[in-house]
Amino acid sequence: MSGSGEPLHPTPAAAHDQSKKGKASEQSEQRKAYQRIYQKTYQKAYRKSEKYKATQKAYRLSEKGKATKRTYSQSEKGKAARRAYAQSEKGKAAKRAWAQSEKGKAYGQSEKGKAAKRAWAQSEIGKAYQKAYQKAFKIFGDVEQAKVAGKQAATFIIESNKAKK
């Protein structure tokens, strides 16, 4: 016997109890793993269901859903996400695809589309963009550099307008 009062070798009953605890804990871990797998599988199937889609659509159309979307789109995180997407290859490809689609072409030729283009061109930001673009294009003769210069000028105007508010 050791100094702590415990026997050096556990009794058969104690060993049996210990092995039961070990098996129970092992089974518990297995059960948790199976539950996680089941949850993931169930969630995937549920997200594809019509019931889930209908619930999501109802939420998006509700006042609470619209308010949530509006709040996110006006937040710094929402703005950063949109900027990142617009600058990504996927975002650029989506923009090109839309512009070349029937709907995109129709919008560009519609009165609403033409009015939007005119309004932007006559705005302070549009004028700053065009002036910087033309100046950079004259100097460098490169469309990409001219676009960058135009975007920088427009960003500067936008930021200064924010500072004024």
mmCIF file of C-alpha atoms in Angstrom:
data_model
loop_
_atom_site.group_PDB
_atom_site.id
_atom_site.type_symbol
_atom_site.label_atom_id
_atom_site.label_comp_id
_atom_site.label_asym_id
_atom_site.label_seq_id
_atom_site.Cartn_x
_atom_site.Cartn_y
_atom_site.Cartn_z
ATOM 1 C CA MET A 1 0.000 0.000 0.000
ATOM 2 C CA SER A 2 1.118 3.543 -0.704
ATOM 3 C CA GLY A 3 1.142 6.384 1.796
ATOM 4 C CA SER A 4 -2.115 7.828 0.537
ATOM 5 C CA GLY A 5 -4.177 4.908 1.709
ATOM 6 C CA GLU A 6 -5.046 3.632 -1.779
ATOM 7 C CA PRO A 7 -4.074 0.104 -2.774
ATOM 8 C CA LEU A 8 -1.314 -0.271 -5.360
ATOM 9 C CA HIS A 9 -3.521 -2.436 -7.542
ATOM 10 C CA PRO A 10 -7.193 -1.599 -7.862
ATOM 11 C CA THR A 11 -9.656 -4.221 -6.762
ATOM 12 C CA PRO A 12 -11.522 -6.048 -9.496
ATOM 13 C CA ALA A 13 -14.689 -4.082 -8.673
ATOM 14 C CA ALA A 14 -12.829 -0.739 -8.915
ATOM 15 C CA ALA A 15 -11.189 -1.777 -12.194
ATOM 16 C CA HIS A 16 -14.599 -2.749 -13.566
ATOM 17 C CA ASP A 17 -16.069 0.627 -12.517
ATOM 18 C CA GLN A 18 -13.130 2.456 -14.099
ATOM 19 C CA SER A 19 -13.504 0.592 -17.402
ATOM 20 C CA LYS A 20 -17.254 1.369 -17.436
ATOM 21 C CA LYS A 21 -16.460 5.071 -17.014
ATOM 22 C CA GLY A 22 -13.941 4.902 -19.838
ATOM 23 C CA LYS A 23 -16.405 3.161 -22.153
ATOM 24 C CA ALA A 24 -19.168 5.577 -21.216
ATOM 25 C CA SER A 25 -16.957 8.569 -21.921
ATOM 26 C CA GLU A 26 -15.827 7.051 -25.238
ATOM 27 C CA GLN A 27 -19.432 6.361 -26.214
ATOM 28 C CA SER A 28 -20.353 9.889 -25.196
ATOM 29 C CA GLU A 29 -17.695 11.319 -27.521
ATOM 30 C CA GLN A 30 -18.883 9.083 -30.350
ATOM 31 C CA ARG A 31 -22.472 10.144 -29.717
ATOM 32 C CA LYS A 32 -21.445 13.819 -29.885
ATOM 33 C CA ALA A 33 -19.582 13.228 -33.155
ATOM 34 C CA TYR A 34 -22.612 11.473 -34.671
ATOM 35 C CA GLN A 35 -24.872 14.301 -33.504
ATOM 36 C CA ARG A 36 -22.617 16.906 -35.132
ATOM 37 C CA ILE A 37 -22.637 14.978 -38.414
ATOM 38 C CA TYR A 38 -26.430 14.555 -38.222
ATOM 39 C CA GLN A 39 -26.927 18.272 -37.505
ATOM 40 C CA LYS A 40 -24.785 19.310 -40.478
ATOM 41 C CA THR A 41 -26.594 16.902 -42.798
ATOM 42 C CA TYR A 42 -30.006 17.949 -41.501
ATOM 43 C CA GLN A 43 -29.178 21.651 -41.804
ATOM 44 C CA LYS A 44 -28.015 21.235 -45.409
ATOM 45 C CA ALA A 45 -31.203 19.417 -46.325
ATOM 46 C CA TYR A 46 -33.369 21.956 -44.474
ATOM 47 C CA ARG A 47 -31.721 24.918 -46.222
ATOM 48 C CA LYS A 48 -32.656 23.354 -49.562
ATOM 49 C CA SER A 49 -36.283 22.848 -48.527
ATOM 50 C CA GLU A 50 -39.136 24.984 -49.799
ATOM 51 C CA LYS A 51 -40.231 25.711 -46.234
ATOM 52 C CA TYR A 52 -36.858 27.296 -45.409
ATOM 53 C CA LYS A 53 -36.835 29.328 -48.620
ATOM 54 C CA ALA A 54 -40.352 30.589 -47.959
ATOM 55 C CA THR A 55 -39.428 31.553 -44.389
ATOM 56 C CA GLN A 56 -36.348 33.428 -45.593
ATOM 57 C CA LYS A 57 -38.328 35.261 -48.259
ATOM 58 C CA ALA A 58 -41.003 36.253 -45.758
ATOM 59 C CA TYR A 59 -38.333 37.598 -43.401
ATOM 60 C CA ARG A 60 -36.614 39.594 -46.164
ATOM 61 C CA LEU A 61 -39.935 41.184 -47.114
ATOM 62 C CA SER A 62 -40.879 41.959 -43.496
ATOM 63 C CA GLU A 63 -40.214 45.370 -41.926
ATOM 64 C CA LYS A 64 -37.674 43.824 -39.560
ATOM 65 C CA GLY A 65 -35.833 42.155 -42.455
ATOM 66 C CA LYS A 66 -35.774 45.372 -44.478
ATOM 67 C CA ALA A 67 -34.530 47.359 -41.476
ATOM 68 C CA THR A 68 -31.772 44.812 -40.836
ATOM 69 C CA LYS A 69 -30.662 44.927 -44.470
ATOM 70 C CA ARG A 70 -30.720 48.740 -44.487
ATOM 71 C CA THR A 71 -28.681 48.928 -41.269
ATOM 72 C CA TYR A 72 -26.081 46.468 -42.562
ATOM 73 C CA SER A 73 -25.766 48.180 -45.938
ATOM 74 C CA GLN A 74 -25.110 51.520 -44.205
ATOM 75 C CA SER A 75 -22.599 50.062 -41.734
ATOM 76 C CA GLU A 76 -18.847 50.202 -42.298
ATOM 77 C CA LYS A 77 -18.753 46.414 -42.499
ATOM 78 C CA GLY A 78 -21.433 46.375 -45.223
ATOM 79 C CA LYS A 79 -19.719 49.096 -47.222
ATOM 80 C CA ALA A 80 -16.356 47.332 -46.948
ATOM 81 C CA ALA A 81 -17.917 44.058 -48.096
ATOM 82 C CA ARG A 82 -19.461 45.735 -51.158
ATOM 83 C CA ARG A 83 -16.173 47.463 -52.036
ATOM 84 C CA ALA A 84 -14.242 44.208 -51.694
ATOM 85 C CA TYR A 85 -16.753 42.357 -53.881
ATOM 86 C CA ALA A 86 -16.752 45.103 -56.520
ATOM 87 C CA GLN A 87 -12.954 44.944 -56.728
ATOM 88 C CA SER A 88 -12.804 41.142 -56.798
ATOM 89 C CA GLU A 89 -12.619 39.177 -60.046
ATOM 90 C CA LYS A 90 -15.986 37.630 -59.288
ATOM 91 C CA GLY A 91 -17.581 41.060 -58.777
ATOM 92 C CA LYS A 92 -16.069 42.471 -61.961
ATOM 93 C CA ALA A 93 -17.216 39.429 -63.928
ATOM 94 C CA ALA A 94 -20.744 39.768 -62.540
ATOM 95 C CA LYS A 95 -20.832 43.447 -63.488
ATOM 96 C CA ARG A 96 -19.657 42.667 -67.036
ATOM 97 C CA ALA A 97 -22.168 39.839 -67.365
ATOM 98 C CA TRP A 98 -25.023 42.082 -66.219
ATOM 99 C CA ALA A 99 -24.026 44.864 -68.614
ATOM 100 C CA GLN A 100 -23.985 42.388 -71.496
ATOM 101 C CA SER A 101 -27.263 40.713 -70.502
ATOM 102 C CA GLU A 102 -30.572 41.636 -72.080
ATOM 103 C CA LYS A 103 -31.706 43.268 -68.862
ATOM 104 C CA GLY A 104 -28.499 45.282 -68.543
ATOM 105 C CA LYS A 105 -28.608 46.461 -72.136
ATOM 106 C CA ALA A 106 -32.255 47.410 -71.764
ATOM 107 C CA TYR A 107 -31.490 49.436 -68.621
ATOM 108 C CA GLY A 108 -28.636 51.261 -70.341
ATOM 109 C CA GLN A 109 -30.939 52.281 -73.182
ATOM 110 C CA SER A 110 -33.943 53.077 -70.993
ATOM 111 C CA GLU A 111 -34.851 56.611 -69.939
ATOM 112 C CA LYS A 112 -34.115 55.709 -66.340
ATOM 113 C CA GLY A 113 -30.634 54.447 -67.235
ATOM 114 C CA LYS A 114 -29.866 57.468 -69.389
ATOM 115 C CA ALA A 115 -31.096 59.827 -66.672
ATOM 116 C CA ALA A 116 -28.886 58.092 -64.107
ATOM 117 C CA LYS A 117 -25.825 58.463 -66.369
ATOM 118 C CA ARG A 118 -26.587 62.150 -66.987
ATOM 119 C CA ALA A 119 -27.146 62.825 -63.298
ATOM 120 C CA TRP A 120 -23.846 61.174 -62.367
ATOM 121 C CA ALA A 121 -21.922 63.007 -65.108
ATOM 122 C CA GLN A 122 -23.316 66.341 -63.924
ATOM 123 C CA SER A 123 -22.707 65.633 -60.247
ATOM 124 C CA GLU A 124 -19.678 66.971 -58.388
ATOM 125 C CA ILE A 125 -18.238 63.465 -58.135
ATOM 126 C CA GLY A 126 -18.825 62.710 -61.817
ATOM 127 C CA LYS A 127 -17.183 65.939 -62.911
ATOM 128 C CA ALA A 128 -14.142 65.298 -60.687
ATOM 129 C CA TYR A 129 -13.851 61.768 -62.085
ATOM 130 C CA GLN A 130 -14.055 62.910 -65.698
ATOM 131 C CA LYS A 131 -11.566 65.755 -65.219
ATOM 132 C CA ALA A 132 -8.995 63.496 -63.528
ATOM 133 C CA TYR A 133 -9.587 60.725 -66.086
ATOM 134 C CA GLN A 134 -9.053 63.021 -69.061
ATOM 135 C CA LYS A 135 -5.959 64.643 -67.557
ATOM 136 C CA ALA A 136 -4.386 61.260 -66.713
ATOM 137 C CA PHE A 137 -5.242 59.840 -70.128
ATOM 138 C CA LYS A 138 -3.575 62.812 -71.849
ATOM 139 C CA ILE A 139 -0.427 62.348 -69.780
ATOM 140 C CA PHE A 140 -0.111 58.554 -69.727
ATOM 141 C CA GLY A 141 -2.245 57.415 -72.664
ATOM 142 C CA ASP A 142 -3.315 54.411 -70.570
ATOM 143 C CA VAL A 143 -6.996 53.729 -69.873
ATOM 144 C CA GLU A 144 -6.335 51.760 -66.663
ATOM 145 C CA GLN A 145 -4.206 54.531 -65.133
ATOM 146 C CA ALA A 146 -6.817 57.079 -66.165
ATOM 147 C CA LYS A 147 -9.564 55.032 -64.468
ATOM 148 C CA VAL A 148 -7.500 54.827 -61.283
ATOM 149 C CA ALA A 149 -6.943 58.579 -61.312
ATOM 150 C CA GLY A 150 -10.659 59.184 -61.852
ATOM 151 C CA LYS A 151 -11.610 56.838 -59.008
ATOM 152 C CA GLN A 152 -9.113 58.537 -56.687
ATOM 153 C CA ALA A 153 -10.547 61.948 -57.512
ATOM 154 C CA ALA A 154 -14.092 60.707 -56.949
ATOM 155 C CA THR A 155 -13.098 59.085 -53.648
ATOM 156 C CA PHE A 156 -11.474 62.318 -52.527
ATOM 157 C CA ILE A 157 -14.700 64.259 -53.207
ATOM 158 C CA ILE A 158 -16.796 61.625 -51.425
ATOM 159 C CA GLU A 159 -14.532 61.698 -48.368
ATOM 160 C CA SER A 160 -14.481 65.496 -48.235
ATOM 161 C CA ASN A 161 -18.286 65.534 -48.433
ATOM 162 C CA LYS A 162 -18.424 63.093 -45.515
ATOM 163 C CA ALA A 163 -16.084 65.308 -43.522
ATOM 164 C CA LYS A 164 -18.329 68.324 -44.159
ATOM 165 C CA LYS A 165 -21.334 66.478 -42.708
#
